[in-house]
Amino acid sequence: MSSVALESTVNFDISENQQMIAKMVRDFCEKSVRPHLMEWDEAQIFPIEVFKSLGELGLMGVLIPEEYGGAGLGYHEYVTVISEIARVCGSIGLSVAAHNSLCAGHILTFGNEAQKARYLPKLATAEWLGAWALTEPNTGSDAGNMKCVAVKNGDEWIINGTKCWITHGKSGDVMVVIARTGEPRSKNNCTAFIVERSAQGLSAGKKENKLGMRASETTEVIFDNVRVSKDNMLGNAGEGFLQAMKVLDGGRISIAALSLGIAKGAFDAAVKYSKERQQFDQPIANFQGISFKLADMITQINAAELLTHQAADMKNRGERVTKHAAMAKYYASEIAVKIANEAVQVFGGYGYTKDFPVEKFYRDAKLCTIGEGTSEIQKLVIAREILK
């Protein structure tokens, strides 16, 4: 029997809970997101009030247990939340994903009881917005060579350096920071810390002017002798990199869900337009050149959805998901770009204008192949796993 046959299988039934959540998210997005999404995109407005409202609905603490004020749901429901938001706006989906899986997820997984009790209730309700800081200007995938350093000083750690590409780097109220506490490239040389926005010496640098995902705030974060209590260290010194890799396993399911939503949104728009657009006295959907595109698109969407929910199922079971999360993220992000591209093609010249939705899906999709590990890094992760 092959090893694939021995892997856990997914229950393909969509639960009543998932259906209710999907409807709630759709209703919210139609009312509170769709009317404003192009305004936010054009002006790079980060709509904090939207996340506060999502917090009231329990969608900023999807995976946080009820005892800490969260919704206490699993990864299937989480995939539903992110994909349904991204079906309307990738930017809002990205920010919800970063808050839930990276910042809150790191504290939930590796925080002690005091840390969880202090931060998770605020994050679950979006009273506080969360950020997660790993990447630096010269160390993306090369995280073992960080320049952002934390030095122990009595009962405190002093952090100096710069992080970049940080979602909510300016507006986040609390962030998890991974800083180097050992020699460059040495084993176990990074440590994770919880840093509050009020910390002296912490500031936001440049806000990135991005191709897509423009309503999701992305900035540099600067640490200038930022003092952090030893009580805010997550786990033990030297565990930061291993923690980050485990957090990214869950985060990659988020990006797969984000990609899935963007792909679905682009597909929805393409199907609707192909039925309405008339050429030669009939809808363009009647032409094989268009209908075959739509057939390819929905097949790829279904494949990405199955991979994503397989990883979610394994995560719910507590199984190791490194390979499956990477496969889901890699495939879903790549097909999101392809499907958004094909959707623009279906629209023709109109697809290239901002009067129709597909150009935004096209711009937003590309980040999914880069964030939380590029497609090339996902292939590296997958190859390592299968060649062990």
PDB file of N, CA, C and O in Angstrom, residues 276-341:
ATOM      1  N   GLU A 276     -23.362  37.521 -19.595  1.00  0.00           N
ATOM      2  CA  GLU A 276     -23.976  38.813 -19.922  1.00  0.00           C
ATOM      3  C   GLU A 276     -23.430  39.414 -21.216  1.00  0.00           C
ATOM      4  O   GLU A 276     -24.158  40.065 -21.960  1.00  0.00           O
ATOM      5  N   ARG A 277     -22.166  39.207 -21.486  1.00  0.00           N
ATOM      6  CA  ARG A 277     -21.493  39.826 -22.630  1.00  0.00           C
ATOM      7  C   ARG A 277     -21.944  39.166 -23.941  1.00  0.00           C
ATOM      8  O   ARG A 277     -21.811  37.943 -24.092  1.00  0.00           O
ATOM      9  N   GLN A 278     -22.471  39.944 -24.848  1.00  0.00           N
ATOM     10  CA  GLN A 278     -22.973  39.432 -26.125  1.00  0.00           C
ATOM     11  C   GLN A 278     -21.996  39.739 -27.258  1.00  0.00           C
ATOM     12  O   GLN A 278     -21.498  40.853 -27.366  1.00  0.00           O
ATOM     13  N   GLN A 279     -21.722  38.728 -28.042  1.00  0.00           N
ATOM     14  CA  GLN A 279     -20.979  38.895 -29.291  1.00  0.00           C
ATOM     15  C   GLN A 279     -21.619  37.964 -30.324  1.00  0.00           C
ATOM     16  O   GLN A 279     -21.960  36.817 -30.001  1.00  0.00           O
ATOM     17  N   PHE A 280     -21.776  38.444 -31.539  1.00  0.00           N
ATOM     18  CA  PHE A 280     -22.409  37.657 -32.603  1.00  0.00           C
ATOM     19  C   PHE A 280     -23.790  37.145 -32.162  1.00  0.00           C
ATOM     20  O   PHE A 280     -24.158  35.989 -32.371  1.00  0.00           O
ATOM     21  N   ASP A 281     -24.511  38.043 -31.435  1.00  0.00           N
ATOM     22  CA  ASP A 281     -25.901  37.785 -31.024  1.00  0.00           C
ATOM     23  C   ASP A 281     -26.069  36.640 -30.028  1.00  0.00           C
ATOM     24  O   ASP A 281     -27.121  35.998 -29.974  1.00  0.00           O
ATOM     25  N   GLN A 282     -25.031  36.394 -29.253  1.00  0.00           N
ATOM     26  CA  GLN A 282     -25.159  35.373 -28.202  1.00  0.00           C
ATOM     27  C   GLN A 282     -24.134  35.626 -27.102  1.00  0.00           C
ATOM     28  O   GLN A 282     -23.132  36.313 -27.322  1.00  0.00           O
ATOM     29  N   PRO A 283     -24.372  35.081 -25.888  1.00  0.00           N
ATOM     30  CA  PRO A 283     -23.418  35.268 -24.793  1.00  0.00           C
ATOM     31  C   PRO A 283     -22.069  34.627 -25.139  1.00  0.00           C
ATOM     32  O   PRO A 283     -22.041  33.549 -25.759  1.00  0.00           O
ATOM     33  N   ILE A 284     -20.988  35.261 -24.737  1.00  0.00           N
ATOM     34  CA  ILE A 284     -19.674  34.696 -25.054  1.00  0.00           C
ATOM     35  C   ILE A 284     -19.441  33.362 -24.334  1.00  0.00           C
ATOM     36  O   ILE A 284     -18.572  32.581 -24.720  1.00  0.00           O
ATOM     37  N   ALA A 285     -20.240  33.068 -23.288  1.00  0.00           N
ATOM     38  CA  ALA A 285     -20.147  31.771 -22.612  1.00  0.00           C
ATOM     39  C   ALA A 285     -20.461  30.618 -23.564  1.00  0.00           C
ATOM     40  O   ALA A 285     -20.038  29.475 -23.319  1.00  0.00           O
ATOM     41  N   ASN A 286     -21.181  30.904 -24.629  1.00  0.00           N
ATOM     42  CA  ASN A 286     -21.522  29.858 -25.590  1.00  0.00           C
ATOM     43  C   ASN A 286     -20.336  29.423 -26.443  1.00  0.00           C
ATOM     44  O   ASN A 286     -20.386  28.371 -27.087  1.00  0.00           O
ATOM     45  N   PHE A 287     -19.298  30.251 -26.474  1.00  0.00           N
ATOM     46  CA  PHE A 287     -18.145  29.941 -27.323  1.00  0.00           C
ATOM     47  C   PHE A 287     -17.172  29.038 -26.576  1.00  0.00           C
ATOM     48  O   PHE A 287     -16.858  29.241 -25.405  1.00  0.00           O
ATOM     49  N   GLN A 288     -16.666  28.033 -27.301  1.00  0.00           N
ATOM     50  CA  GLN A 288     -15.798  27.038 -26.671  1.00  0.00           C
ATOM     51  C   GLN A 288     -14.540  27.677 -26.072  1.00  0.00           C
ATOM     52  O   GLN A 288     -14.064  27.240 -25.018  1.00  0.00           O
ATOM     53  N   GLY A 289     -14.016  28.700 -26.722  1.00  0.00           N
ATOM     54  CA  GLY A 289     -12.813  29.362 -26.213  1.00  0.00           C
ATOM     55  C   GLY A 289     -12.999  29.900 -24.809  1.00  0.00           C
ATOM     56  O   GLY A 289     -12.071  29.892 -23.998  1.00  0.00           O
ATOM     57  N   ILE A 290     -14.223  30.367 -24.492  1.00  0.00           N
ATOM     58  CA  ILE A 290     -14.524  30.882 -23.153  1.00  0.00           C
ATOM     59  C   ILE A 290     -14.947  29.748 -22.226  1.00  0.00           C
ATOM     60  O   ILE A 290     -14.476  29.654 -21.086  1.00  0.00           O
ATOM     61  N   SER A 291     -15.833  28.885 -22.693  1.00  0.00           N
ATOM     62  CA  SER A 291     -16.353  27.824 -21.813  1.00  0.00           C
ATOM     63  C   SER A 291     -15.251  26.877 -21.353  1.00  0.00           C
ATOM     64  O   SER A 291     -15.257  26.405 -20.208  1.00  0.00           O
ATOM     65  N   PHE A 292     -14.266  26.613 -22.223  1.00  0.00           N
ATOM     66  CA  PHE A 292     -13.152  25.748 -21.822  1.00  0.00           C
ATOM     67  C   PHE A 292     -12.272  26.432 -20.770  1.00  0.00           C
ATOM     68  O   PHE A 292     -11.720  25.770 -19.892  1.00  0.00           O
ATOM     69  N   LYS A 293     -12.111  27.750 -20.888  1.00  0.00           N
ATOM     70  CA  LYS A 293     -11.382  28.487 -19.843  1.00  0.00           C
ATOM     71  C   LYS A 293     -12.077  28.295 -18.494  1.00  0.00           C
ATOM     72  O   LYS A 293     -11.435  28.011 -17.471  1.00  0.00           O
ATOM     73  N   LEU A 294     -13.391  28.463 -18.489  1.00  0.00           N
ATOM     74  CA  LEU A 294     -14.152  28.345 -17.240  1.00  0.00           C
ATOM     75  C   LEU A 294     -14.049  26.930 -16.680  1.00  0.00           C
ATOM     76  O   LEU A 294     -13.959  26.741 -15.456  1.00  0.00           O
ATOM     77  N   ALA A 295     -14.047  25.929 -17.566  1.00  0.00           N
ATOM     78  CA  ALA A 295     -13.913  24.534 -17.115  1.00  0.00           C
ATOM     79  C   ALA A 295     -12.564  24.302 -16.438  1.00  0.00           C
ATOM     80  O   ALA A 295     -12.481  23.645 -15.381  1.00  0.00           O
ATOM     81  N   ASP A 296     -11.504  24.829 -17.028  1.00  0.00           N
ATOM     82  CA  ASP A 296     -10.168  24.717 -16.422  1.00  0.00           C
ATOM     83  C   ASP A 296     -10.123  25.419 -15.073  1.00  0.00           C
ATOM     84  O   ASP A 296      -9.555  24.911 -14.098  1.00  0.00           O
ATOM     85  N   MET A 297     -10.723  26.602 -15.015  1.00  0.00           N
ATOM     86  CA  MET A 297     -10.687  27.405 -13.795  1.00  0.00           C
ATOM     87  C   MET A 297     -11.362  26.691 -12.631  1.00  0.00           C
ATOM     88  O   MET A 297     -10.795  26.585 -11.534  1.00  0.00           O
ATOM     89  N   ILE A 298     -12.565  26.157 -12.851  1.00  0.00           N
ATOM     90  CA  ILE A 298     -13.284  25.511 -11.744  1.00  0.00           C
ATOM     91  C   ILE A 298     -12.609  24.208 -11.326  1.00  0.00           C
ATOM     92  O   ILE A 298     -12.605  23.849 -10.140  1.00  0.00           O
ATOM     93  N   THR A 299     -11.988  23.511 -12.270  1.00  0.00           N
ATOM     94  CA  THR A 299     -11.257  22.283 -11.926  1.00  0.00           C
ATOM     95  C   THR A 299     -10.077  22.608 -11.014  1.00  0.00           C
ATOM     96  O   THR A 299      -9.837  21.927 -10.003  1.00  0.00           O
ATOM     97  N   GLN A 300      -9.336  23.654 -11.356  1.00  0.00           N
ATOM     98  CA  GLN A 300      -8.192  24.059 -10.538  1.00  0.00           C
ATOM     99  C   GLN A 300      -8.639  24.557  -9.166  1.00  0.00           C
ATOM    100  O   GLN A 300      -7.983  24.270  -8.149  1.00  0.00           O
ATOM    101  N   ILE A 301      -9.750  25.274  -9.114  1.00  0.00           N
ATOM    102  CA  ILE A 301     -10.282  25.750  -7.828  1.00  0.00           C
ATOM    103  C   ILE A 301     -10.636  24.566  -6.935  1.00  0.00           C
ATOM    104  O   ILE A 301     -10.290  24.527  -5.742  1.00  0.00           O
ATOM    105  N   ASN A 302     -11.316  23.573  -7.514  1.00  0.00           N
ATOM    106  CA  ASN A 302     -11.699  22.405  -6.709  1.00  0.00           C
ATOM    107  C   ASN A 302     -10.478  21.647  -6.205  1.00  0.00           C
ATOM    108  O   ASN A 302     -10.456  21.173  -5.063  1.00  0.00           O
ATOM    109  N   ALA A 303      -9.457  21.514  -7.043  1.00  0.00           N
ATOM    110  CA  ALA A 303      -8.233  20.835  -6.610  1.00  0.00           C
ATOM    111  C   ALA A 303      -7.563  21.588  -5.463  1.00  0.00           C
ATOM    112  O   ALA A 303      -7.121  20.983  -4.477  1.00  0.00           O
ATOM    113  N   ALA A 304      -7.492  22.914  -5.577  1.00  0.00           N
ATOM    114  CA  ALA A 304      -6.892  23.733  -4.516  1.00  0.00           C
ATOM    115  C   ALA A 304      -7.701  23.629  -3.224  1.00  0.00           C
ATOM    116  O   ALA A 304      -7.138  23.567  -2.120  1.00  0.00           O
ATOM    117  N   GLU A 305      -9.017  23.585  -3.371  1.00  0.00           N
ATOM    118  CA  GLU A 305      -9.876  23.498  -2.186  1.00  0.00           C
ATOM    119  C   GLU A 305      -9.667  22.174  -1.457  1.00  0.00           C
ATOM    120  O   GLU A 305      -9.613  22.128  -0.225  1.00  0.00           O
ATOM    121  N   LEU A 306      -9.539  21.092  -2.214  1.00  0.00           N
ATOM    122  CA  LEU A 306      -9.303  19.779  -1.601  1.00  0.00           C
ATOM    123  C   LEU A 306      -7.960  19.743  -0.879  1.00  0.00           C
ATOM    124  O   LEU A 306      -7.861  19.236   0.241  1.00  0.00           O
ATOM    125  N   LEU A 307      -6.918  20.268  -1.496  1.00  0.00           N
ATOM    126  CA  LEU A 307      -5.602  20.307  -0.850  1.00  0.00           C
ATOM    127  C   LEU A 307      -5.646  21.135   0.432  1.00  0.00           C
ATOM    128  O   LEU A 307      -5.053  20.774   1.448  1.00  0.00           O
ATOM    129  N   THR A 308      -6.353  22.256   0.378  1.00  0.00           N
ATOM    130  CA  THR A 308      -6.422  23.159   1.532  1.00  0.00           C
ATOM    131  C   THR A 308      -7.174  22.504   2.680  1.00  0.00           C
ATOM    132  O   THR A 308      -6.729  22.548   3.837  1.00  0.00           O
ATOM    133  N   HIS A 309      -8.298  21.869   2.382  1.00  0.00           N
ATOM    134  CA  HIS A 309      -9.065  21.225   3.453  1.00  0.00           C
ATOM    135  C   HIS A 309      -8.396  19.937   3.941  1.00  0.00           C
ATOM    136  O   HIS A 309      -8.587  19.550   5.097  1.00  0.00           O
ATOM    137  N   GLN A 310      -7.586  19.303   3.098  1.00  0.00           N
ATOM    138  CA  GLN A 310      -6.805  18.161   3.589  1.00  0.00           C
ATOM    139  C   GLN A 310      -5.813  18.628   4.649  1.00  0.00           C
ATOM    140  O   GLN A 310      -5.683  18.003   5.714  1.00  0.00           O
ATOM    141  N   ALA A 311      -5.116  19.734   4.366  1.00  0.00           N
ATOM    142  CA  ALA A 311      -4.175  20.282   5.351  1.00  0.00           C
ATOM    143  C   ALA A 311      -4.925  20.727   6.609  1.00  0.00           C
ATOM    144  O   ALA A 311      -4.452  20.517   7.734  1.00  0.00           O
ATOM    145  N   ALA A 312      -6.098  21.341   6.427  1.00  0.00           N
ATOM    146  CA  ALA A 312      -6.897  21.779   7.578  1.00  0.00           C
ATOM    147  C   ALA A 312      -7.327  20.585   8.425  1.00  0.00           C
ATOM    148  O   ALA A 312      -7.292  20.634   9.668  1.00  0.00           O
ATOM    149  N   ASP A 313      -7.726  19.513   7.771  1.00  0.00           N
ATOM    150  CA  ASP A 313      -8.150  18.308   8.473  1.00  0.00           C
ATOM    151  C   ASP A 313      -7.006  17.732   9.307  1.00  0.00           C
ATOM    152  O   ASP A 313      -7.187  17.366  10.477  1.00  0.00           O
ATOM    153  N   MET A 314      -5.823  17.681   8.710  1.00  0.00           N
ATOM    154  CA  MET A 314      -4.661  17.162   9.438  1.00  0.00           C
ATOM    155  C   MET A 314      -4.302  18.061  10.612  1.00  0.00           C
ATOM    156  O   MET A 314      -3.933  17.586  11.688  1.00  0.00           O
ATOM    157  N   LYS A 315      -4.405  19.369  10.417  1.00  0.00           N
ATOM    158  CA  LYS A 315      -4.117  20.331  11.494  1.00  0.00           C
ATOM    159  C   LYS A 315      -5.096  20.130  12.649  1.00  0.00           C
ATOM    160  O   LYS A 315      -4.699  20.146  13.822  1.00  0.00           O
ATOM    161  N   ASN A 316      -6.370  19.940  12.322  1.00  0.00           N
ATOM    162  CA  ASN A 316      -7.372  19.693  13.364  1.00  0.00           C
ATOM    163  C   ASN A 316      -7.063  18.435  14.163  1.00  0.00           C
ATOM    164  O   ASN A 316      -7.327  18.368  15.367  1.00  0.00           O
ATOM    165  N   ARG A 317      -6.506  17.429  13.483  1.00  0.00           N
ATOM    166  CA  ARG A 317      -6.180  16.158  14.144  1.00  0.00           C
ATOM    167  C   ARG A 317      -4.886  16.229  14.950  1.00  0.00           C
ATOM    168  O   ARG A 317      -4.517  15.273  15.622  1.00  0.00           O
ATOM    169  N   GLY A 318      -4.174  17.337  14.831  1.00  0.00           N
ATOM    170  CA  GLY A 318      -2.896  17.467  15.532  1.00  0.00           C
ATOM    171  C   GLY A 318      -1.753  16.771  14.827  1.00  0.00           C
ATOM    172  O   GLY A 318      -0.699  16.525  15.429  1.00  0.00           O
ATOM    173  N   GLU A 319      -1.944  16.439  13.546  1.00  0.00           N
ATOM    174  CA  GLU A 319      -0.885  15.780  12.784  1.00  0.00           C
ATOM    175  C   GLU A 319       0.103  16.806  12.237  1.00  0.00           C
ATOM    176  O   GLU A 319      -0.190  17.998  12.150  1.00  0.00           O
ATOM    177  N   ARG A 320       1.266  16.340  11.864  1.00  0.00           N
ATOM    178  CA  ARG A 320       2.284  17.211  11.275  1.00  0.00           C
ATOM    179  C   ARG A 320       1.843  17.599   9.866  1.00  0.00           C
ATOM    180  O   ARG A 320       1.535  16.740   9.044  1.00  0.00           O
ATOM    181  N   VAL A 321       1.826  18.897   9.588  1.00  0.00           N
ATOM    182  CA  VAL A 321       1.240  19.366   8.321  1.00  0.00           C
ATOM    183  C   VAL A 321       2.244  20.077   7.421  1.00  0.00           C
ATOM    184  O   VAL A 321       1.848  20.690   6.435  1.00  0.00           O
ATOM    185  N   THR A 322       3.528  19.985   7.729  1.00  0.00           N
ATOM    186  CA  THR A 322       4.534  20.751   6.985  1.00  0.00           C
ATOM    187  C   THR A 322       4.408  20.538   5.474  1.00  0.00           C
ATOM    188  O   THR A 322       4.314  21.500   4.699  1.00  0.00           O
ATOM    189  N   LYS A 323       4.383  19.284   5.034  1.00  0.00           N
ATOM    190  CA  LYS A 323       4.307  18.996   3.595  1.00  0.00           C
ATOM    191  C   LYS A 323       2.962  19.404   3.014  1.00  0.00           C
ATOM    192  O   LYS A 323       2.898  20.044   1.960  1.00  0.00           O
ATOM    193  N   HIS A 324       1.893  19.058   3.691  1.00  0.00           N
ATOM    194  CA  HIS A 324       0.562  19.297   3.137  1.00  0.00           C
ATOM    195  C   HIS A 324       0.202  20.783   3.131  1.00  0.00           C
ATOM    196  O   HIS A 324      -0.464  21.256   2.200  1.00  0.00           O
ATOM    197  N   ALA A 325       0.639  21.508   4.144  1.00  0.00           N
ATOM    198  CA  ALA A 325       0.401  22.961   4.144  1.00  0.00           C
ATOM    199  C   ALA A 325       1.183  23.623   3.017  1.00  0.00           C
ATOM    200  O   ALA A 325       0.676  24.531   2.341  1.00  0.00           O
ATOM    201  N   ALA A 326       2.414  23.162   2.793  1.00  0.00           N
ATOM    202  CA  ALA A 326       3.223  23.712   1.707  1.00  0.00           C
ATOM    203  C   ALA A 326       2.617  23.394   0.347  1.00  0.00           C
ATOM    204  O   ALA A 326       2.588  24.248  -0.553  1.00  0.00           O
ATOM    205  N   MET A 327       2.116  22.170   0.179  1.00  0.00           N
ATOM    206  CA  MET A 327       1.483  21.799  -1.085  1.00  0.00           C
ATOM    207  C   MET A 327       0.232  22.631  -1.342  1.00  0.00           C
ATOM    208  O   MET A 327       0.004  23.110  -2.459  1.00  0.00           O
ATOM    209  N   ALA A 328      -0.581  22.808  -0.308  1.00  0.00           N
ATOM    210  CA  ALA A 328      -1.810  23.594  -0.452  1.00  0.00           C
ATOM    211  C   ALA A 328      -1.490  25.039  -0.792  1.00  0.00           C
ATOM    212  O   ALA A 328      -2.092  25.633  -1.700  1.00  0.00           O
ATOM    213  N   LYS A 329      -0.529  25.602  -0.081  1.00  0.00           N
ATOM    214  CA  LYS A 329      -0.154  27.002  -0.304  1.00  0.00           C
ATOM    215  C   LYS A 329       0.440  27.182  -1.695  1.00  0.00           C
ATOM    216  O   LYS A 329       0.099  28.122  -2.430  1.00  0.00           O
ATOM    217  N   TYR A 330       1.322  26.280  -2.083  1.00  0.00           N
ATOM    218  CA  TYR A 330       1.982  26.369  -3.391  1.00  0.00           C
ATOM    219  C   TYR A 330       0.967  26.278  -4.520  1.00  0.00           C
ATOM    220  O   TYR A 330       0.901  27.149  -5.397  1.00  0.00           O
ATOM    221  N   TYR A 331       0.146  25.251  -4.482  1.00  0.00           N
ATOM    222  CA  TYR A 331      -0.787  25.036  -5.592  1.00  0.00           C
ATOM    223  C   TYR A 331      -1.865  26.120  -5.630  1.00  0.00           C
ATOM    224  O   TYR A 331      -2.143  26.703  -6.689  1.00  0.00           O
ATOM    225  N   ALA A 332      -2.468  26.407  -4.478  1.00  0.00           N
ATOM    226  CA  ALA A 332      -3.568  27.380  -4.448  1.00  0.00           C
ATOM    227  C   ALA A 332      -3.103  28.771  -4.873  1.00  0.00           C
ATOM    228  O   ALA A 332      -3.811  29.477  -5.606  1.00  0.00           O
ATOM    229  N   SER A 333      -1.907  29.168  -4.441  1.00  0.00           N
ATOM    230  CA  SER A 333      -1.419  30.508  -4.796  1.00  0.00           C
ATOM    231  C   SER A 333      -1.102  30.613  -6.283  1.00  0.00           C
ATOM    232  O   SER A 333      -1.406  31.625  -6.931  1.00  0.00           O
ATOM    233  N   GLU A 334      -0.523  29.555  -6.837  1.00  0.00           N
ATOM    234  CA  GLU A 334      -0.200  29.584  -8.266  1.00  0.00           C
ATOM    235  C   GLU A 334      -1.461  29.578  -9.128  1.00  0.00           C
ATOM    236  O   GLU A 334      -1.538  30.285 -10.141  1.00  0.00           O
ATOM    237  N   ILE A 335      -2.464  28.789  -8.729  1.00  0.00           N
ATOM    238  CA  ILE A 335      -3.684  28.775  -9.554  1.00  0.00           C
ATOM    239  C   ILE A 335      -4.494  30.056  -9.359  1.00  0.00           C
ATOM    240  O   ILE A 335      -5.224  30.467 -10.264  1.00  0.00           O
ATOM    241  N   ALA A 336      -4.363  30.718  -8.216  1.00  0.00           N
ATOM    242  CA  ALA A 336      -5.048  32.010  -8.034  1.00  0.00           C
ATOM    243  C   ALA A 336      -4.548  33.017  -9.064  1.00  0.00           C
ATOM    244  O   ALA A 336      -5.340  33.771  -9.659  1.00  0.00           O
ATOM    245  N   VAL A 337      -3.236  33.031  -9.285  1.00  0.00           N
ATOM    246  CA  VAL A 337      -2.657  33.926 -10.294  1.00  0.00           C
ATOM    247  C   VAL A 337      -3.160  33.549 -11.688  1.00  0.00           C
ATOM    248  O   VAL A 337      -3.570  34.410 -12.481  1.00  0.00           O
ATOM    249  N   LYS A 338      -3.159  32.249 -11.995  1.00  0.00           N
ATOM    250  CA  LYS A 338      -3.612  31.783 -13.317  1.00  0.00           C
ATOM    251  C   LYS A 338      -5.078  32.124 -13.556  1.00  0.00           C
ATOM    252  O   LYS A 338      -5.472  32.581 -14.632  1.00  0.00           O
ATOM    253  N   ILE A 339      -5.901  31.874 -12.543  1.00  0.00           N
ATOM    254  CA  ILE A 339      -7.339  32.091 -12.700  1.00  0.00           C
ATOM    255  C   ILE A 339      -7.660  33.577 -12.805  1.00  0.00           C
ATOM    256  O   ILE A 339      -8.495  33.985 -13.615  1.00  0.00           O
ATOM    257  N   ALA A 340      -6.983  34.401 -12.013  1.00  0.00           N
ATOM    258  CA  ALA A 340      -7.190  35.852 -12.126  1.00  0.00           C
ATOM    259  C   ALA A 340      -6.762  36.343 -13.507  1.00  0.00           C
ATOM    260  O   ALA A 340      -7.425  37.207 -14.110  1.00  0.00           O
ATOM    261  N   ASN A 341      -5.677  35.793 -14.014  1.00  0.00           N
ATOM    262  CA  ASN A 341      -5.205  36.144 -15.355  1.00  0.00           C
ATOM    263  C   ASN A 341      -6.246  35.763 -16.417  1.00  0.00           C
ATOM    264  O   ASN A 341      -6.565  36.545 -17.320  1.00  0.00           O
TER     265      ASN A 341
END
